[in-house]
Amino acid sequence: MPVSAATAAKLREAMQRLLAGEPIRTDGALTKENLAREAGVSHATVHRAEDILAEWDAKVPRQVRRTPGKVRRDEDIDTLRRQLRGAKQQITELNGKLDALATVTANLYHENFALRRKLGQNPRIAVLPAAD
């Protein structure tokens, strides 16, 4: 038993929205179940609309599980992961430089301390007041 003209129109409109990536009632995945939900009809009704299913199968040869939103999300995640790797690499480089500077500072402190002792000056270094 074929579907009514009104139901066929609903299914075609729903198909256009899904294929355009502009769903109203679903997550946008290109599945026959979402076609039914998007059109507001039962799953059985979709299967009775053989001509519309043939159009669907021609436009969507395999069911795609990722919606355009999920594709964008995955691309954003990949971009953020690349940025995170770059930031981690930069942090590693900066930590290496910081360690090197700490070593140089410690060596300069000890040299300064030894030179002050040789000159007979008080080797203690004045403590600076903390900044507010």
PDB file of C-alpha atoms in Angstrom:
ATOM      1  CA  MET A   1       0.000   0.000   0.000  1.00  0.00           C
ATOM      2  CA  PRO A   2       1.675   3.233  -1.147  1.00  0.00           C
ATOM      3  CA  VAL A   3       1.736   6.374   0.967  1.00  0.00           C
ATOM      4  CA  SER A   4      -0.484   9.415   0.476  1.00  0.00           C
ATOM      5  CA  ALA A   5       0.680  12.461  -1.465  1.00  0.00           C
ATOM      6  CA  ALA A   6       0.877  14.478   1.750  1.00  0.00           C
ATOM      7  CA  THR A   7       3.096  11.833   3.402  1.00  0.00           C
ATOM      8  CA  ALA A   8       5.271  11.631   0.295  1.00  0.00           C
ATOM      9  CA  ALA A   9       5.684  15.421   0.400  1.00  0.00           C
ATOM     10  CA  LYS A  10       6.673  15.262   4.083  1.00  0.00           C
ATOM     11  CA  LEU A  11       9.243  12.560   3.325  1.00  0.00           C
ATOM     12  CA  ARG A  12      10.744  14.492   0.404  1.00  0.00           C
ATOM     13  CA  GLU A  13      10.986  17.683   2.480  1.00  0.00           C
ATOM     14  CA  ALA A  14      12.600  15.722   5.307  1.00  0.00           C
ATOM     15  CA  MET A  15      15.035  14.154   2.838  1.00  0.00           C
ATOM     16  CA  GLN A  16      16.001  17.576   1.492  1.00  0.00           C
ATOM     17  CA  ARG A  17      16.617  18.913   5.023  1.00  0.00           C
ATOM     18  CA  LEU A  18      18.727  15.908   5.991  1.00  0.00           C
ATOM     19  CA  LEU A  19      20.779  15.998   2.797  1.00  0.00           C
ATOM     20  CA  ALA A  20      21.285  19.751   3.199  1.00  0.00           C
ATOM     21  CA  GLY A  21      22.480  19.244   6.779  1.00  0.00           C
ATOM     22  CA  GLU A  22      19.610  21.301   8.199  1.00  0.00           C
ATOM     23  CA  PRO A  23      17.574  18.846  10.293  1.00  0.00           C
ATOM     24  CA  ILE A  24      14.784  20.066  12.540  1.00  0.00           C
ATOM     25  CA  ARG A  25      13.825  16.968  14.536  1.00  0.00           C
ATOM     26  CA  THR A  26      16.905  14.729  14.409  1.00  0.00           C
ATOM     27  CA  ASP A  27      20.662  14.743  14.886  1.00  0.00           C
ATOM     28  CA  GLY A  28      21.099  14.904  11.109  1.00  0.00           C
ATOM     29  CA  ALA A  29      22.552  11.426  10.562  1.00  0.00           C
ATOM     30  CA  LEU A  30      21.609  10.127   7.128  1.00  0.00           C
ATOM     31  CA  THR A  31      19.604   7.093   8.218  1.00  0.00           C
ATOM     32  CA  LYS A  32      16.161   5.871   7.241  1.00  0.00           C
ATOM     33  CA  GLU A  33      15.149   6.081  10.877  1.00  0.00           C
ATOM     34  CA  ASN A  34      16.051   9.766  10.923  1.00  0.00           C
ATOM     35  CA  LEU A  35      14.180  10.235   7.645  1.00  0.00           C
ATOM     36  CA  ALA A  36      11.043   8.916   9.366  1.00  0.00           C
ATOM     37  CA  ARG A  37      11.581  11.072  12.455  1.00  0.00           C
ATOM     38  CA  GLU A  38      12.364  14.164  10.400  1.00  0.00           C
ATOM     39  CA  ALA A  39       9.164  13.666   8.366  1.00  0.00           C
ATOM     40  CA  GLY A  40       7.126  12.909  11.480  1.00  0.00           C
ATOM     41  CA  VAL A  41       5.992   9.513  10.197  1.00  0.00           C
ATOM     42  CA  SER A  42       6.493   5.946  11.364  1.00  0.00           C
ATOM     43  CA  HIS A  43       9.399   3.791  10.267  1.00  0.00           C
ATOM     44  CA  ALA A  44       6.904   1.454   8.582  1.00  0.00           C
ATOM     45  CA  THR A  45       5.515   4.348   6.544  1.00  0.00           C
ATOM     46  CA  VAL A  46       8.982   5.097   5.190  1.00  0.00           C
ATOM     47  CA  HIS A  47       9.288   1.493   4.000  1.00  0.00           C
ATOM     48  CA  ARG A  48       5.926   1.686   2.254  1.00  0.00           C
ATOM     49  CA  ALA A  49       7.137   4.699   0.248  1.00  0.00           C
ATOM     50  CA  GLU A  50       9.201   2.619  -2.166  1.00  0.00           C
ATOM     51  CA  ASP A  51       9.797   5.384  -4.712  1.00  0.00           C
ATOM     52  CA  ILE A  52      11.072   7.729  -2.018  1.00  0.00           C
ATOM     53  CA  LEU A  53      13.285   4.984  -0.579  1.00  0.00           C
ATOM     54  CA  ALA A  54      14.746   4.436  -4.050  1.00  0.00           C
ATOM     55  CA  GLU A  55      15.566   8.177  -4.234  1.00  0.00           C
ATOM     56  CA  TRP A  56      17.066   7.982  -0.736  1.00  0.00           C
ATOM     57  CA  ASP A  57      19.208   4.980  -1.661  1.00  0.00           C
ATOM     58  CA  ALA A  58      20.389   6.737  -4.823  1.00  0.00           C
ATOM     59  CA  LYS A  59      21.449   9.811  -2.881  1.00  0.00           C
ATOM     60  CA  VAL A  60      22.753   7.964   0.171  1.00  0.00           C
ATOM     61  CA  PRO A  61      24.212   4.676  -1.078  1.00  0.00           C
ATOM     62  CA  ARG A  62      25.535   3.791   2.363  1.00  0.00           C
ATOM     63  CA  GLN A  63      24.206   4.985   5.622  1.00  0.00           C
ATOM     64  CA  VAL A  64      26.483   7.657   6.999  1.00  0.00           C
ATOM     65  CA  ARG A  65      26.691   7.670  10.759  1.00  0.00           C
ATOM     66  CA  ARG A  66      28.505  10.986  11.119  1.00  0.00           C
ATOM     67  CA  THR A  67      26.433  14.116  10.840  1.00  0.00           C
ATOM     68  CA  PRO A  68      27.886  17.354   9.461  1.00  0.00           C
ATOM     69  CA  GLY A  69      27.999  18.593  13.050  1.00  0.00           C
ATOM     70  CA  LYS A  70      29.989  15.533  14.110  1.00  0.00           C
ATOM     71  CA  VAL A  71      32.374  16.000  11.200  1.00  0.00           C
ATOM     72  CA  ARG A  72      32.974  19.634  12.234  1.00  0.00           C
ATOM     73  CA  ARG A  73      33.384  18.528  15.850  1.00  0.00           C
ATOM     74  CA  ASP A  74      35.959  15.897  14.851  1.00  0.00           C
ATOM     75  CA  GLU A  75      37.836  18.433  12.724  1.00  0.00           C
ATOM     76  CA  ASP A  76      37.844  20.865  15.654  1.00  0.00           C
ATOM     77  CA  ILE A  77      39.154  18.127  17.937  1.00  0.00           C
ATOM     78  CA  ASP A  78      41.947  17.322  15.473  1.00  0.00           C
ATOM     79  CA  THR A  79      42.871  21.006  15.253  1.00  0.00           C
ATOM     80  CA  LEU A  80      42.885  21.354  19.026  1.00  0.00           C
ATOM     81  CA  ARG A  81      45.014  18.217  19.402  1.00  0.00           C
ATOM     82  CA  ARG A  82      47.583  19.635  16.962  1.00  0.00           C
ATOM     83  CA  GLN A  83      47.603  22.911  18.891  1.00  0.00           C
ATOM     84  CA  LEU A  84      47.991  21.013  22.166  1.00  0.00           C
ATOM     85  CA  ARG A  85      50.938  19.015  20.787  1.00  0.00           C
ATOM     86  CA  GLY A  86      52.567  22.270  19.679  1.00  0.00           C
ATOM     87  CA  ALA A  87      51.952  23.874  23.065  1.00  0.00           C
ATOM     88  CA  LYS A  88      53.379  20.839  24.881  1.00  0.00           C
ATOM     89  CA  GLN A  89      56.456  20.935  22.671  1.00  0.00           C
ATOM     90  CA  GLN A  90      56.896  24.628  23.405  1.00  0.00           C
ATOM     91  CA  ILE A  91      56.478  24.012  27.142  1.00  0.00           C
ATOM     92  CA  THR A  92      59.147  21.298  27.001  1.00  0.00           C
ATOM     93  CA  GLU A  93      61.547  23.670  25.226  1.00  0.00           C
ATOM     94  CA  LEU A  94      60.839  26.487  27.676  1.00  0.00           C
ATOM     95  CA  ASN A  95      61.275  24.168  30.667  1.00  0.00           C
ATOM     96  CA  GLY A  96      64.684  23.168  29.280  1.00  0.00           C
ATOM     97  CA  LYS A  97      65.647  26.824  28.956  1.00  0.00           C
ATOM     98  CA  LEU A  98      64.357  27.512  32.456  1.00  0.00           C
ATOM     99  CA  ASP A  99      66.466  24.679  33.868  1.00  0.00           C
ATOM    100  CA  ALA A 100      69.520  26.023  32.041  1.00  0.00           C
ATOM    101  CA  LEU A 101      68.888  29.528  33.373  1.00  0.00           C
ATOM    102  CA  ALA A 102      68.426  28.196  36.906  1.00  0.00           C
ATOM    103  CA  THR A 103      71.785  26.419  36.622  1.00  0.00           C
ATOM    104  CA  VAL A 104      73.521  29.559  35.335  1.00  0.00           C
ATOM    105  CA  THR A 105      71.902  31.637  38.097  1.00  0.00           C
ATOM    106  CA  ALA A 106      73.028  29.177  40.774  1.00  0.00           C
ATOM    107  CA  ASN A 107      76.591  29.225  39.386  1.00  0.00           C
ATOM    108  CA  LEU A 108      76.638  33.027  39.315  1.00  0.00           C
ATOM    109  CA  TYR A 109      75.328  33.142  42.880  1.00  0.00           C
ATOM    110  CA  HIS A 110      78.099  30.851  44.118  1.00  0.00           C
ATOM    111  CA  GLU A 111      80.773  32.771  42.168  1.00  0.00           C
ATOM    112  CA  ASN A 112      79.494  36.035  43.600  1.00  0.00           C
ATOM    113  CA  PHE A 113      79.455  34.534  47.079  1.00  0.00           C
ATOM    114  CA  ALA A 114      83.077  33.307  46.703  1.00  0.00           C
ATOM    115  CA  LEU A 115      84.265  36.662  45.324  1.00  0.00           C
ATOM    116  CA  ARG A 116      82.638  38.589  48.168  1.00  0.00           C
ATOM    117  CA  ARG A 117      84.304  36.267  50.666  1.00  0.00           C
ATOM    118  CA  LYS A 118      87.687  36.894  48.989  1.00  0.00           C
ATOM    119  CA  LEU A 119      87.161  40.643  49.204  1.00  0.00           C
ATOM    120  CA  GLY A 120      86.230  40.340  52.826  1.00  0.00           C
ATOM    121  CA  GLN A 121      82.755  41.673  52.323  1.00  0.00           C
ATOM    122  CA  ASN A 122      79.736  40.226  53.986  1.00  0.00           C
ATOM    123  CA  PRO A 123      78.832  37.408  51.664  1.00  0.00           C
ATOM    124  CA  ARG A 124      75.213  37.584  52.654  1.00  0.00           C
ATOM    125  CA  ILE A 125      72.946  38.981  50.025  1.00  0.00           C
ATOM    126  CA  ALA A 126      70.321  41.468  51.101  1.00  0.00           C
ATOM    127  CA  VAL A 127      66.758  40.223  50.915  1.00  0.00           C
ATOM    128  CA  LEU A 128      64.540  42.389  48.760  1.00  0.00           C
ATOM    129  CA  PRO A 129      61.067  43.239  50.056  1.00  0.00           C
ATOM    130  CA  ALA A 130      58.266  41.250  48.487  1.00  0.00           C
ATOM    131  CA  ALA A 131      56.271  43.015  45.803  1.00  0.00           C
ATOM    132  CA  ASP A 132      52.648  43.647  46.657  1.00  0.00           C
TER     133      ASP A 132
END
